[in-house]
Coordinates of C-alpha atoms (C1' of nucleotides) in Angstrom, one line a residue:
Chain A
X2 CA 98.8 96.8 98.9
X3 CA 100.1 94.3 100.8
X4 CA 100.0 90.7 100.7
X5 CA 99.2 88.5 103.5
X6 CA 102.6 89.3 105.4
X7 CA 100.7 86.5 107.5
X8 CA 97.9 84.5 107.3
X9 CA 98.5 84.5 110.9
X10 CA 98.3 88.2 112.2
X11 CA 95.8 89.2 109.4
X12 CA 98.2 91.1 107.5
X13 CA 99.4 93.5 109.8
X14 CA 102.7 92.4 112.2
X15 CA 104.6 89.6 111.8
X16 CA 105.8 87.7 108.4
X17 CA 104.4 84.5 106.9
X18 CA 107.3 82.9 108.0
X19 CA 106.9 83.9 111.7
X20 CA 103.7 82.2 111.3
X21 CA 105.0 78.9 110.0
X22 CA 107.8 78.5 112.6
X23 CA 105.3 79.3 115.3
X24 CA 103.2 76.6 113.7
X25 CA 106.1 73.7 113.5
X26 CA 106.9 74.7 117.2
X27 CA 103.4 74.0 118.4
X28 CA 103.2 71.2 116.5
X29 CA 106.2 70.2 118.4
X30 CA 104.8 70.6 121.6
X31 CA 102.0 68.5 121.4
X32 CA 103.9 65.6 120.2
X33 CA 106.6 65.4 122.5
X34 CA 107.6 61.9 122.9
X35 CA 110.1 62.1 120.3
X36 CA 111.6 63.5 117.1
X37 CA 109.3 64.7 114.1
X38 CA 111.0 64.6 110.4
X39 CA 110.1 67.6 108.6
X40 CA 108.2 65.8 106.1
X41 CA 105.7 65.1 109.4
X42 CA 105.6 68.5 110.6
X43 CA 104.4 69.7 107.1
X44 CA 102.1 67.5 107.1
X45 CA 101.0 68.4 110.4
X46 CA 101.3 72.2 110.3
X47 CA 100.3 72.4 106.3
X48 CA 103.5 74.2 106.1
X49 CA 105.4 73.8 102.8
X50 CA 108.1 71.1 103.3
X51 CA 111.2 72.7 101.5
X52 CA 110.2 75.8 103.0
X53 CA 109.7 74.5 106.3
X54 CA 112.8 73.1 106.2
X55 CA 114.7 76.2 106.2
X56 CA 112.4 77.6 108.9
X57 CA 113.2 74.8 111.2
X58 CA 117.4 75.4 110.2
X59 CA 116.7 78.9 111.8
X60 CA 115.1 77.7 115.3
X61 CA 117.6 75.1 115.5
X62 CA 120.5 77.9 115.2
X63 CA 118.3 79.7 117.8
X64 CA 118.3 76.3 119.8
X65 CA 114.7 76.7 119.6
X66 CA 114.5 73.1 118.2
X67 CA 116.7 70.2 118.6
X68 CA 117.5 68.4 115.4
X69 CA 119.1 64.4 115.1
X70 CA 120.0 63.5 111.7
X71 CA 119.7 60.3 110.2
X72 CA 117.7 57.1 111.1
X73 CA 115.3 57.9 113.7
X74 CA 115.8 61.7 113.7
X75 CA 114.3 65.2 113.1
X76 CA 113.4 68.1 115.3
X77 CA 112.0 68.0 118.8
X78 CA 111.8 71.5 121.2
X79 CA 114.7 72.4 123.0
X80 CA 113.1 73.3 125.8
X81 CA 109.6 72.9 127.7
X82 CA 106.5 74.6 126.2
X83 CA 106.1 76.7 129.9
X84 CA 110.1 77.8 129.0
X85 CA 109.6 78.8 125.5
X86 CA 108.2 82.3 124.7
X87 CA 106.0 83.2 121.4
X88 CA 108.6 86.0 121.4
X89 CA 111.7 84.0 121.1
X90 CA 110.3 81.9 118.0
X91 CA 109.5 84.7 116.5
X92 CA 112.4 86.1 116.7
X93 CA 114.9 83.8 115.2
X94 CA 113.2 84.1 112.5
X95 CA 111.9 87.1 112.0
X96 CA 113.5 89.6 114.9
X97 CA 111.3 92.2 116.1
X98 CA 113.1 95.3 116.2
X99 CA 112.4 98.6 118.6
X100 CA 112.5 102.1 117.0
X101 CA 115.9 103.0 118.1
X102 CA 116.5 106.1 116.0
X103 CA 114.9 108.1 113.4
X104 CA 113.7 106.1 110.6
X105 CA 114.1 109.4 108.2
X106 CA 117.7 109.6 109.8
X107 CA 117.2 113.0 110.4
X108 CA 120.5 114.6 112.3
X109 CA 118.5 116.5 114.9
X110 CA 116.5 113.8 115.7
X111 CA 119.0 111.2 116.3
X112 CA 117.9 108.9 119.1
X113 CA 115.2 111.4 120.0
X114 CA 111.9 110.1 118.2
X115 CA 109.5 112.6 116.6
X116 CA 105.9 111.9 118.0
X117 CA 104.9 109.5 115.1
X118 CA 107.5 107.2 115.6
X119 CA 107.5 107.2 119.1
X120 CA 103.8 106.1 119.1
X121 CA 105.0 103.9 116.5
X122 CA 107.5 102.5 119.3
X123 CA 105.1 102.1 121.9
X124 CA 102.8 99.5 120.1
X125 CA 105.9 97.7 119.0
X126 CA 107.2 97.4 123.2
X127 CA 103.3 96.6 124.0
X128 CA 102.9 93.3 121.1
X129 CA 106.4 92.6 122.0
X130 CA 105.7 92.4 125.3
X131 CA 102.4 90.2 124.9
X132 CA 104.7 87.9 122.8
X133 CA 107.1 87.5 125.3
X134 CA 105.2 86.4 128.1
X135 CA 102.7 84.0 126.6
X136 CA 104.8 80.9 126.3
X137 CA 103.8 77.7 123.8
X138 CA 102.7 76.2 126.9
X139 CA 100.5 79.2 127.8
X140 CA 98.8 79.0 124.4
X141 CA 98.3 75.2 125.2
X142 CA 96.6 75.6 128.5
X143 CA 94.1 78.1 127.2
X144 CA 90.7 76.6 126.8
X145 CA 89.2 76.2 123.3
X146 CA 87.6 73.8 121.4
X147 CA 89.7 73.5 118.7
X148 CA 92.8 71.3 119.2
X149 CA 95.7 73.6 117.7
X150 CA 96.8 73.0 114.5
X151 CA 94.7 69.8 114.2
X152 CA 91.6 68.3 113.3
X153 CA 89.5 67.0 116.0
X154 CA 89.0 63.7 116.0
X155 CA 85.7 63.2 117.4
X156 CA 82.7 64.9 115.3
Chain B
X21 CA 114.0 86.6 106.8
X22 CA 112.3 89.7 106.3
X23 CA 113.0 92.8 105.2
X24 CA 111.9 95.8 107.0
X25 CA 108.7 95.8 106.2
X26 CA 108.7 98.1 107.3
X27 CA 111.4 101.2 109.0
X28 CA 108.9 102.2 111.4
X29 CA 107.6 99.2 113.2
X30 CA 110.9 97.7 113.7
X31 CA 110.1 94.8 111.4
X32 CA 107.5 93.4 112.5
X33 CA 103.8 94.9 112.3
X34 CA 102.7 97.2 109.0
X35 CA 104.3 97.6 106.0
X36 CA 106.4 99.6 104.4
X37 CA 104.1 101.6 102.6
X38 CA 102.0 102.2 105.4
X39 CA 104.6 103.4 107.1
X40 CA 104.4 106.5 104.0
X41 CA 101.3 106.5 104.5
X42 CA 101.2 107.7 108.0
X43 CA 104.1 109.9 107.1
X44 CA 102.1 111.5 104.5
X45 CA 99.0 112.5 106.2
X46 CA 101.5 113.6 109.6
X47 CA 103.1 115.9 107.4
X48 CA 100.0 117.5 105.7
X49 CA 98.6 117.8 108.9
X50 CA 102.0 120.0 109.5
X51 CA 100.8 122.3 107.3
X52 CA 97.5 122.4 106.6
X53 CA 97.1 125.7 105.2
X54 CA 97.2 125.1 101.9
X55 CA 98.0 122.2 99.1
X56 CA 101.3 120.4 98.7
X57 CA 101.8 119.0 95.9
X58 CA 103.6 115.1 95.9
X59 CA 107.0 116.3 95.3
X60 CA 106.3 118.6 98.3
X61 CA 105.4 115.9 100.2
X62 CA 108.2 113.5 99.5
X63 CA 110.6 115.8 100.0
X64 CA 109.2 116.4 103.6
X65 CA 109.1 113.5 104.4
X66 CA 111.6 111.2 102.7
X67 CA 109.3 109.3 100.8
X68 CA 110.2 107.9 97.4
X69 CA 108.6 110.5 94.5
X70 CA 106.9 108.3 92.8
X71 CA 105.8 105.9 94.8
X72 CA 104.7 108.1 97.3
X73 CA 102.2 109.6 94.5
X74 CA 100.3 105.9 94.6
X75 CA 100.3 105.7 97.9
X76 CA 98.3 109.3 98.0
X77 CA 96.1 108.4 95.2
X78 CA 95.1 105.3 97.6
X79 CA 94.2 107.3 100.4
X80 CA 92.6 109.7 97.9
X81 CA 90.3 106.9 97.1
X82 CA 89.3 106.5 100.9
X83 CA 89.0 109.7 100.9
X84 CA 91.8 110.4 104.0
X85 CA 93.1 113.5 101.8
X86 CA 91.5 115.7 99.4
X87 CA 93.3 116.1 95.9
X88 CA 92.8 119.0 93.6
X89 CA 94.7 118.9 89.6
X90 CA 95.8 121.5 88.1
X91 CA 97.9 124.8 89.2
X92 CA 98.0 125.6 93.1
X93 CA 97.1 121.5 93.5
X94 CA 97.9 119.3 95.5
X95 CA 96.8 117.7 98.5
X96 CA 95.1 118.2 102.0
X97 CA 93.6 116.3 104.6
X98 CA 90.3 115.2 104.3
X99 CA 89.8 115.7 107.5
X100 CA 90.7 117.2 110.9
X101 CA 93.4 115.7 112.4
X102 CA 91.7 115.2 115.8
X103 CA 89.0 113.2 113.5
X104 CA 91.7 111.0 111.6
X105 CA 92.8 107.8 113.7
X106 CA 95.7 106.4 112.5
X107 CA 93.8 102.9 112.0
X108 CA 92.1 104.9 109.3
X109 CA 95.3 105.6 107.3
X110 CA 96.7 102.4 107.8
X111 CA 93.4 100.5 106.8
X112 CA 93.3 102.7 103.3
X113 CA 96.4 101.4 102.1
X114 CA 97.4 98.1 103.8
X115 CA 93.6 96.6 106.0
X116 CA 94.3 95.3 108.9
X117 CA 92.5 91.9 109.1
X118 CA 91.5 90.3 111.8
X119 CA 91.6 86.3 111.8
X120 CA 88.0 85.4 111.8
X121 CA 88.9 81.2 110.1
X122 CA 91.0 79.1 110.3
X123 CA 94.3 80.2 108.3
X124 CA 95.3 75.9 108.0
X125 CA 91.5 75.8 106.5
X126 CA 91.2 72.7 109.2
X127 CA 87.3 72.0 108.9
X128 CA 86.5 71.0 112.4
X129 CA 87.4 74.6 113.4
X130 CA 86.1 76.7 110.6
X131 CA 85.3 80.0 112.6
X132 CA 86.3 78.7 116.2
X133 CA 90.2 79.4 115.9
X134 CA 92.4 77.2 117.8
X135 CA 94.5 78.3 120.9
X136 CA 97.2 79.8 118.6
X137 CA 95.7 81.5 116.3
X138 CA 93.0 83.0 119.1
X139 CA 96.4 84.3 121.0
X140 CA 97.2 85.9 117.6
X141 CA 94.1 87.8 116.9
X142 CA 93.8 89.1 120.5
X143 CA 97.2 90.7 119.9
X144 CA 95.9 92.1 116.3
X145 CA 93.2 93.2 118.1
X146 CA 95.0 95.1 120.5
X147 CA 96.8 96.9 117.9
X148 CA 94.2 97.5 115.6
X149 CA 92.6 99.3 119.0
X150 CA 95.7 101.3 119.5
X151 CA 95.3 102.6 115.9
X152 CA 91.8 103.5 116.1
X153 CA 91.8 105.5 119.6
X154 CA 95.1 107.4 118.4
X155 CA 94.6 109.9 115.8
X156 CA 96.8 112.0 113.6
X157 CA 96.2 114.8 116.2
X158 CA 97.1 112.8 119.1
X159 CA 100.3 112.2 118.4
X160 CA 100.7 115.6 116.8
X161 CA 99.5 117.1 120.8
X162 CA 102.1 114.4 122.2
X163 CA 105.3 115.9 124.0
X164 CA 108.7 115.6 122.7
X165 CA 111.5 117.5 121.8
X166 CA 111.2 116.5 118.1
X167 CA 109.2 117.8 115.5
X168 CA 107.2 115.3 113.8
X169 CA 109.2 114.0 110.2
X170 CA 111.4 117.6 110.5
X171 CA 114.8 118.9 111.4
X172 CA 114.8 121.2 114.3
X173 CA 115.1 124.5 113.5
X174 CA 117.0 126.0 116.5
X175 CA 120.7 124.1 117.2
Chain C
dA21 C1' 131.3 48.2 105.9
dC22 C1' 126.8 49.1 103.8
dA23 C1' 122.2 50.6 103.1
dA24 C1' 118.8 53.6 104.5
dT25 C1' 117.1 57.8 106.7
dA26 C1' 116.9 62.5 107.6
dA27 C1' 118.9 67.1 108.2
dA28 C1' 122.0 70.7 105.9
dA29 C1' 123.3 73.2 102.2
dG30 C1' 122.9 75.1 97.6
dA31 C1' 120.8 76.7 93.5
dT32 C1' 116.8 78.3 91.2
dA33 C1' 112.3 80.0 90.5
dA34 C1' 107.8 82.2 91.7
dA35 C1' 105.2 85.7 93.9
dT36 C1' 104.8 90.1 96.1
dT37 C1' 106.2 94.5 97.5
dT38 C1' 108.6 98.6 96.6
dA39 C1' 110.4 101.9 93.2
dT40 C1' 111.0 104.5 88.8
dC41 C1' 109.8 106.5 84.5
dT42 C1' 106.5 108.0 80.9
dT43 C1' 102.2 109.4 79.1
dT44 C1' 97.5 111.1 79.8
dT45 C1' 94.0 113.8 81.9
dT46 C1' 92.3 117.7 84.5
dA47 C1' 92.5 122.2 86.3
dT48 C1' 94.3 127.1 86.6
dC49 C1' 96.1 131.3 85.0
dT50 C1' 97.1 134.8 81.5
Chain D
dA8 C1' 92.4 129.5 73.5
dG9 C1' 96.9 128.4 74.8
dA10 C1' 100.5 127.5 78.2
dT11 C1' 101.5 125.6 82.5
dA12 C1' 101.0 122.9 86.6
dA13 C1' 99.8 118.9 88.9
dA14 C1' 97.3 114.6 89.7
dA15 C1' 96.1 110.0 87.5
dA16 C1' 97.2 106.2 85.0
dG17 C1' 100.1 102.8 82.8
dA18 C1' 104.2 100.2 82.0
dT19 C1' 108.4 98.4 83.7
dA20 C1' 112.0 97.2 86.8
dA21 C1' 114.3 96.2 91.3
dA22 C1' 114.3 94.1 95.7
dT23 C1' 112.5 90.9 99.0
dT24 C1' 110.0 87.1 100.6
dT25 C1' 108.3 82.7 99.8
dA26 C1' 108.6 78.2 97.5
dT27 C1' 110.7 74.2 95.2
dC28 C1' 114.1 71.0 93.8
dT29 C1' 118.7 68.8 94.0
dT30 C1' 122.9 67.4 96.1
dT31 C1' 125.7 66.7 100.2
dT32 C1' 126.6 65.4 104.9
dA33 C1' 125.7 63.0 109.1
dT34 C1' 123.6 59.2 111.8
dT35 C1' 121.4 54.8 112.7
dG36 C1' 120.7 49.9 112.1
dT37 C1' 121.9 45.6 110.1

DNA sequence: ACAATAAAAGATAAATTTATCTTTTTATCT
DNA sequence: AGATAAAAAGATAAATTTATCTTTTATTGT
């Protein structure tokens, strides 16, 4: 019923374009030395350019990135890969937002979730959680055998 | 950059037809006594008419609820409510899939997913869990002060 | 200053999800 | 059998997300 909201998180959870920006920032942190144009990080990330593009306008608002224009430019991460939080890509792009009040707006509810949405609630405060302490460096340092986002080089 | 996908999980997480899903079979399970028809339902529970009578006719067809034409229709559980996880309703109308390749198609890691997209489907996997050990009566039996998708009655 | 590079901004289009309306089919009751 | 009720199915439209293309603005190097 449902498209992939996310190749990423199956289809359930967080938007396609939570996936890309998550994508360009990782890309980001494993080339560090200096700035990538967005042409590269498409390349990179197999992100759609123009899309990327506006996805990388949103974590530089967010001062997620760092952009330079002109000669020499592009995006680099604002901060260190152990600094940056899943949780705070993902958000300024695609903000995850806590039950606060009943979605049917019902008067007596008000504040006071019914039992659906507070169980609702809970698995929201337990993925935003895991979101917001696994870093991009965290996701780094785990061991695997796939380089992210990359080919490997040897075969 | 998204809409809510959905009211009920923020914005992040299912969609918004799940999210009618869940309300549907929370409010049958209200009331199981007898058949409610789809207008019945909708009107419980906020859902749009018509939309709301595709979303039952999906968890008709995986066999979640029980439908019956004709005078004195209408729906009804399929199923106890202590026997319904919620994973179930969500899965009928909007699967959770877990990543099981690659989402950048990269060759070299094929079924071995890379650092971020392993950190991803552990979360989807965590939530997927939450849905499947809670079931419509769970979070019917849960306290609170509100009644499931209804106004209070007292003031 | 000028040319080249790259982000920023704007406009438009495609795809998908959500919503509405109408017609058809199936069942129940008298 | 005929009338009524309600789901099922079909067609269409609205809203939102995702994608593409073009123009403008800012920066660097010569």
């Amino acid at each position: 019923m449902s498209r992939s909201f996310l190749s990423l998180i199956g289809e359930i959870m967080i938007s396609q374009t939570s996936e890309y920006a998550l994508r360009a920032v990782v890309g980001l942190a494993q080339n560090p030395d200096k700035p990538h144009t967005t042409a590269e990080i498409a390349r990179l990330t197999k992100v759609p350019e123009h899309y990327l593009s506006k996805v990388l306008l949103m974590l530089a608002k967010h001062e997620v990135v760092f952009s330079k224009k002109g000669l020499h430019g592009g995006y680099m991460l604002a901060h260190p890969p152990e600094q940056l939080p899943l949780l705070n890509v993902i958000n300024a792009v695609d903000p995850i937002k806590q039950i606060n009040s009943c979605p049917l707006k019902l008067k007596t509810h008000g504040t006071n979730l019914c039992r659906l949405h507070k169980r609702l609630n809970d698995s929201i405060a337990l993925m935003e959680e895991m979101f917001r302490t696994s870093t991009v460096g965290t996701i780094l340092s785990e061991p695997t055998k796939s380089i992210p986002l990359c080919e490997s080089i040897k075969k």
